[in-house]
Coordinates of N, CA and C in Angstrom, one line a residue:
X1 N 11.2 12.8 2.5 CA 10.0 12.8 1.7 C 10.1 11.6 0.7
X2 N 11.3 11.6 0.2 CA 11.6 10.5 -1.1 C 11.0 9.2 0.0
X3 N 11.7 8.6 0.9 CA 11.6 7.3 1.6 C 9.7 7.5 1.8
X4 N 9.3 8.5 2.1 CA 7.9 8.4 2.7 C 7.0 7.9 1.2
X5 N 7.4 8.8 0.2 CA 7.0 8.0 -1.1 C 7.1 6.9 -2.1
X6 N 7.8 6.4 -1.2 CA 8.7 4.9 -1.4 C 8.0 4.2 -0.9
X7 N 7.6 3.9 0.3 CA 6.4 3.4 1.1 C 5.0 3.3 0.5
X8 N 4.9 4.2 0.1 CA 3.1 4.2 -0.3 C 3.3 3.9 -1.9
X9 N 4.1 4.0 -2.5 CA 4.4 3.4 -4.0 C 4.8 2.0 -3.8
X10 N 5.8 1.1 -2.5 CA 5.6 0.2 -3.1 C 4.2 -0.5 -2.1
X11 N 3.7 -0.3 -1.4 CA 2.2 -0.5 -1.2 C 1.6 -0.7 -2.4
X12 N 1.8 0.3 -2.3 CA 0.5 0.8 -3.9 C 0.7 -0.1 -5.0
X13 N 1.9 -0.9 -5.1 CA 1.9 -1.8 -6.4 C 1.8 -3.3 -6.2
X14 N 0.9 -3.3 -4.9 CA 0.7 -4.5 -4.7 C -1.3 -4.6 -4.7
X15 N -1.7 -3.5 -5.8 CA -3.2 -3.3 -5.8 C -3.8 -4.4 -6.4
X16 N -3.0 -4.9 -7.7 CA -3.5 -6.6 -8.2 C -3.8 -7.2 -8.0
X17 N -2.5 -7.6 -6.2 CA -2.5 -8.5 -5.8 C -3.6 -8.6 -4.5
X18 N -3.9 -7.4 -4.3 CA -4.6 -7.1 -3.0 C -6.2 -7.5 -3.6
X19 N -6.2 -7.5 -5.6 CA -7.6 -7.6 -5.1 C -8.4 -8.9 -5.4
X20 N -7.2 -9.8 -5.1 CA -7.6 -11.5 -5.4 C -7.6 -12.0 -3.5
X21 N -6.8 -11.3 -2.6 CA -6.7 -11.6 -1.0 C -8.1 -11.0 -0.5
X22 N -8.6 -11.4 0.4 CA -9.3 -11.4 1.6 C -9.2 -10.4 2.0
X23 N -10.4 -9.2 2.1 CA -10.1 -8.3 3.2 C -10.1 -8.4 4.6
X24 N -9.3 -7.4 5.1 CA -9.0 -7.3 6.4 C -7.9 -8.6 7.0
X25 N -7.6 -9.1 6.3 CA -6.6 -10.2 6.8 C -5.3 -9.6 7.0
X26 N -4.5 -9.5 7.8 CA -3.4 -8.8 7.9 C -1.9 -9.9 6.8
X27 N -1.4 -8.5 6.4 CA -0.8 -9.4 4.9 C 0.6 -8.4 5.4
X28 N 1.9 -9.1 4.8 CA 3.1 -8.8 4.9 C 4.2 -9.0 3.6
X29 N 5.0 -7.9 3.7 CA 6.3 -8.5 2.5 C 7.2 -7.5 2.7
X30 N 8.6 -8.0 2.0 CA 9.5 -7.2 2.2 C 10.3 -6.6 1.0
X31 N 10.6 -5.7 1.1 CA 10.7 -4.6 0.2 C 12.0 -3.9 0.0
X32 N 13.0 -4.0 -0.6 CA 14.5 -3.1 -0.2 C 14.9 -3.0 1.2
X33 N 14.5 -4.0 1.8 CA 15.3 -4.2 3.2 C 13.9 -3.6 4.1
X34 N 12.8 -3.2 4.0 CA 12.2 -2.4 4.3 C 11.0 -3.7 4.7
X35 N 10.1 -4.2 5.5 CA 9.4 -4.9 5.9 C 7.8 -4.0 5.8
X36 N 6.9 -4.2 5.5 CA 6.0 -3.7 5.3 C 4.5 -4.8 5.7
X37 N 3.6 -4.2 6.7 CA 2.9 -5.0 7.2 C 1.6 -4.2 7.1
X38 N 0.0 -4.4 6.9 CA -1.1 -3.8 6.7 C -2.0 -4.5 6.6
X39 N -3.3 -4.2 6.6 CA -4.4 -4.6 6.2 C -5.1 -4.0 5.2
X40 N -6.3 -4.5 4.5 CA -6.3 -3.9 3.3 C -8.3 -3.8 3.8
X41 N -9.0 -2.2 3.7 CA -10.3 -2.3 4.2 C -11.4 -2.2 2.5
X42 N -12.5 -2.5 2.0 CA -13.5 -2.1 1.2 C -14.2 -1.2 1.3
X43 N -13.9 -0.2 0.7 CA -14.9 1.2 1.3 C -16.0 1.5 0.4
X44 N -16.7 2.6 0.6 CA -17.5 2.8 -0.9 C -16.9 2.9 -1.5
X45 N -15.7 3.9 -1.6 CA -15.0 4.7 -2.6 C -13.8 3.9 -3.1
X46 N -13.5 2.7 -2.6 CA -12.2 2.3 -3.3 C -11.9 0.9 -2.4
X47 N -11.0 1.4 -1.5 CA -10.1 0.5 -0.6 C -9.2 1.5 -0.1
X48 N -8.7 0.9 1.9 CA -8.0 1.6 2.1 C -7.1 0.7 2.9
X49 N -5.6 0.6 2.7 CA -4.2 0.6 2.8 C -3.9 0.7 4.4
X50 N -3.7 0.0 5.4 CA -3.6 0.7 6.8 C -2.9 -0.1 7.4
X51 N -1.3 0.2 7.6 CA 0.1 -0.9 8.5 C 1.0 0.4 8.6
X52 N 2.3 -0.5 8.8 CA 3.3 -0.4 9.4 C 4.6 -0.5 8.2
X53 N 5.4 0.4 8.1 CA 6.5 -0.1 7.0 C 7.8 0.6 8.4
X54 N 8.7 -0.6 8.8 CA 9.4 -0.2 9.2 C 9.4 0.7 10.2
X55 N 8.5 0.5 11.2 CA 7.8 1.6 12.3 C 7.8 3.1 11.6
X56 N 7.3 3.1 10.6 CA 6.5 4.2 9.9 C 4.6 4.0 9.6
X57 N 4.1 4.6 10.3 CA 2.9 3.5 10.1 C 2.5 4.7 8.4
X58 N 0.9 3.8 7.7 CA 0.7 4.5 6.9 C -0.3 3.8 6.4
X59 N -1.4 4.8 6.2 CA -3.4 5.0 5.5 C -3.1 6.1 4.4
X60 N -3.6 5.1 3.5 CA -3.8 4.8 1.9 C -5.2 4.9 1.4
X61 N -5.9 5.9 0.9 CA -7.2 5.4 0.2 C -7.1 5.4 -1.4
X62 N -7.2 3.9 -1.7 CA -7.0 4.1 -3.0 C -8.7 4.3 -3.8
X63 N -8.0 5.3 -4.6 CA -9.5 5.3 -5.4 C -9.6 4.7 -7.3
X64 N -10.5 4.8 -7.9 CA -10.1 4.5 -9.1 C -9.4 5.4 -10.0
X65 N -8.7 6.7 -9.3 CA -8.0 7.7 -10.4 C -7.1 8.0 -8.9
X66 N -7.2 8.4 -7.3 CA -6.5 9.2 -7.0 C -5.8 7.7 -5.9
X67 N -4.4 8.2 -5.3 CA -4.2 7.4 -4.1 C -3.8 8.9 -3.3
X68 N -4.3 9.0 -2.0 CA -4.5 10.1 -0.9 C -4.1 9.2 0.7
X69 N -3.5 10.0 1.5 CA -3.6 9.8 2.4 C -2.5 10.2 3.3
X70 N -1.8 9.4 4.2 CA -0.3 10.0 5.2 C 0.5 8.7 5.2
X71 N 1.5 9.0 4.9 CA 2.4 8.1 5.7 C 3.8 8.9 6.3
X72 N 4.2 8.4 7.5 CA 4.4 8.5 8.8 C 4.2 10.4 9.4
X73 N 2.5 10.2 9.3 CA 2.6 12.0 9.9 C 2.5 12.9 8.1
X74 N 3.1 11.8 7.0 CA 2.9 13.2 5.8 C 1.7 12.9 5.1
X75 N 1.3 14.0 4.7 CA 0.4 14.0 3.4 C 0.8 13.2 2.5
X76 N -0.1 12.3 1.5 CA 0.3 12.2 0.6 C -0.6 11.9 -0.8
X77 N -0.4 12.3 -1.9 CA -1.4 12.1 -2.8 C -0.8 11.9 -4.1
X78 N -0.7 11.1 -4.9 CA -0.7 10.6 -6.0 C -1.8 10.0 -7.0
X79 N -1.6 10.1 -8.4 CA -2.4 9.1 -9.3 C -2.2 7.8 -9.3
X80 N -2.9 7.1 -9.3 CA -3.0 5.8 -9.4 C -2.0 5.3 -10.4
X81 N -2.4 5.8 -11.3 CA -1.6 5.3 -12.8 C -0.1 5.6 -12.6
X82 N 0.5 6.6 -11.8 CA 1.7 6.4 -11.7 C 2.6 5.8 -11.3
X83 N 1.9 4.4 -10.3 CA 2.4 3.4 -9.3 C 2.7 2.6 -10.4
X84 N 4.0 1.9 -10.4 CA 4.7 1.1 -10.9 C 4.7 -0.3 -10.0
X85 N 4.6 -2.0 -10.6 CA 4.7 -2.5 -9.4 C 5.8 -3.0 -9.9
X86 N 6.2 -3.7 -8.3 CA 7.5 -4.0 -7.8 C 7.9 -5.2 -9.2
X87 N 9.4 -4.7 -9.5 CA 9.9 -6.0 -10.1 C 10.0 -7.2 -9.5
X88 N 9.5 -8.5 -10.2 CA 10.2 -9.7 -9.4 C 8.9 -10.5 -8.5
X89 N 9.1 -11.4 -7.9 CA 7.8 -12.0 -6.7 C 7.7 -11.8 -5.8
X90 N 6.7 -10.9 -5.4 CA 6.3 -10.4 -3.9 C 5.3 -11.4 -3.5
X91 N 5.6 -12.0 -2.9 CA 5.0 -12.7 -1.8 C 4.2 -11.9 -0.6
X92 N 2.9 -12.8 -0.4 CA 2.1 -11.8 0.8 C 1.9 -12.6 1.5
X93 N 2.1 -12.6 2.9 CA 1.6 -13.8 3.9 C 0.7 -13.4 5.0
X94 N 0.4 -13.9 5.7 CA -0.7 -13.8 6.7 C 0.4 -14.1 7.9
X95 N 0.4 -13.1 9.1 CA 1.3 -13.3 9.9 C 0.4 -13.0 11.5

């Protein structure tokens, strides 16, 4: 469970950066040894989160208070505000 919420936290603290990129462009970075690949959709309610960390896949809806969804097969739901972002420069590329 820790690793599955490790995934969607460090996703999640790339929301700043996700909201100066292009949607639907498929975007990449790497993470504690951990490679993380997704695209990012506009919805009414927010934006939603949808790749691959390390053949774990995982769908993210962020909203403006909740983040909900699974990653690999789990539930998962957190506050927004409690996503910390990654120390340091994450780079996002287009692959």
């Amino acid at each position: 469970m820790k690793m599955l919420l490790a995934i969607a936290v460090a996703t999640m603290s790339l929301i700043p950066l996700a909201a100066k990129a292009e949607y639907a462009q498929p975007k990449a970075f790497e993470h504690a040894g951990t490679r993380y690949v997704y695209t990012i959709t506009k919805t009414g309610r927010g934006e939603t989160f949808k790749g691959w960390a390390s053949n774990t896949p995982f769908l993210l809806h962020v909203g403006k208070i909740r983040v909900s969804g699974t990653v690999g097969g789990t539930t998962v739901s957190f506050l927004r505000r409690n996503v910390k972002p990654l120390k340091g420069t994450v780079e996002v590329a287009v692959n």
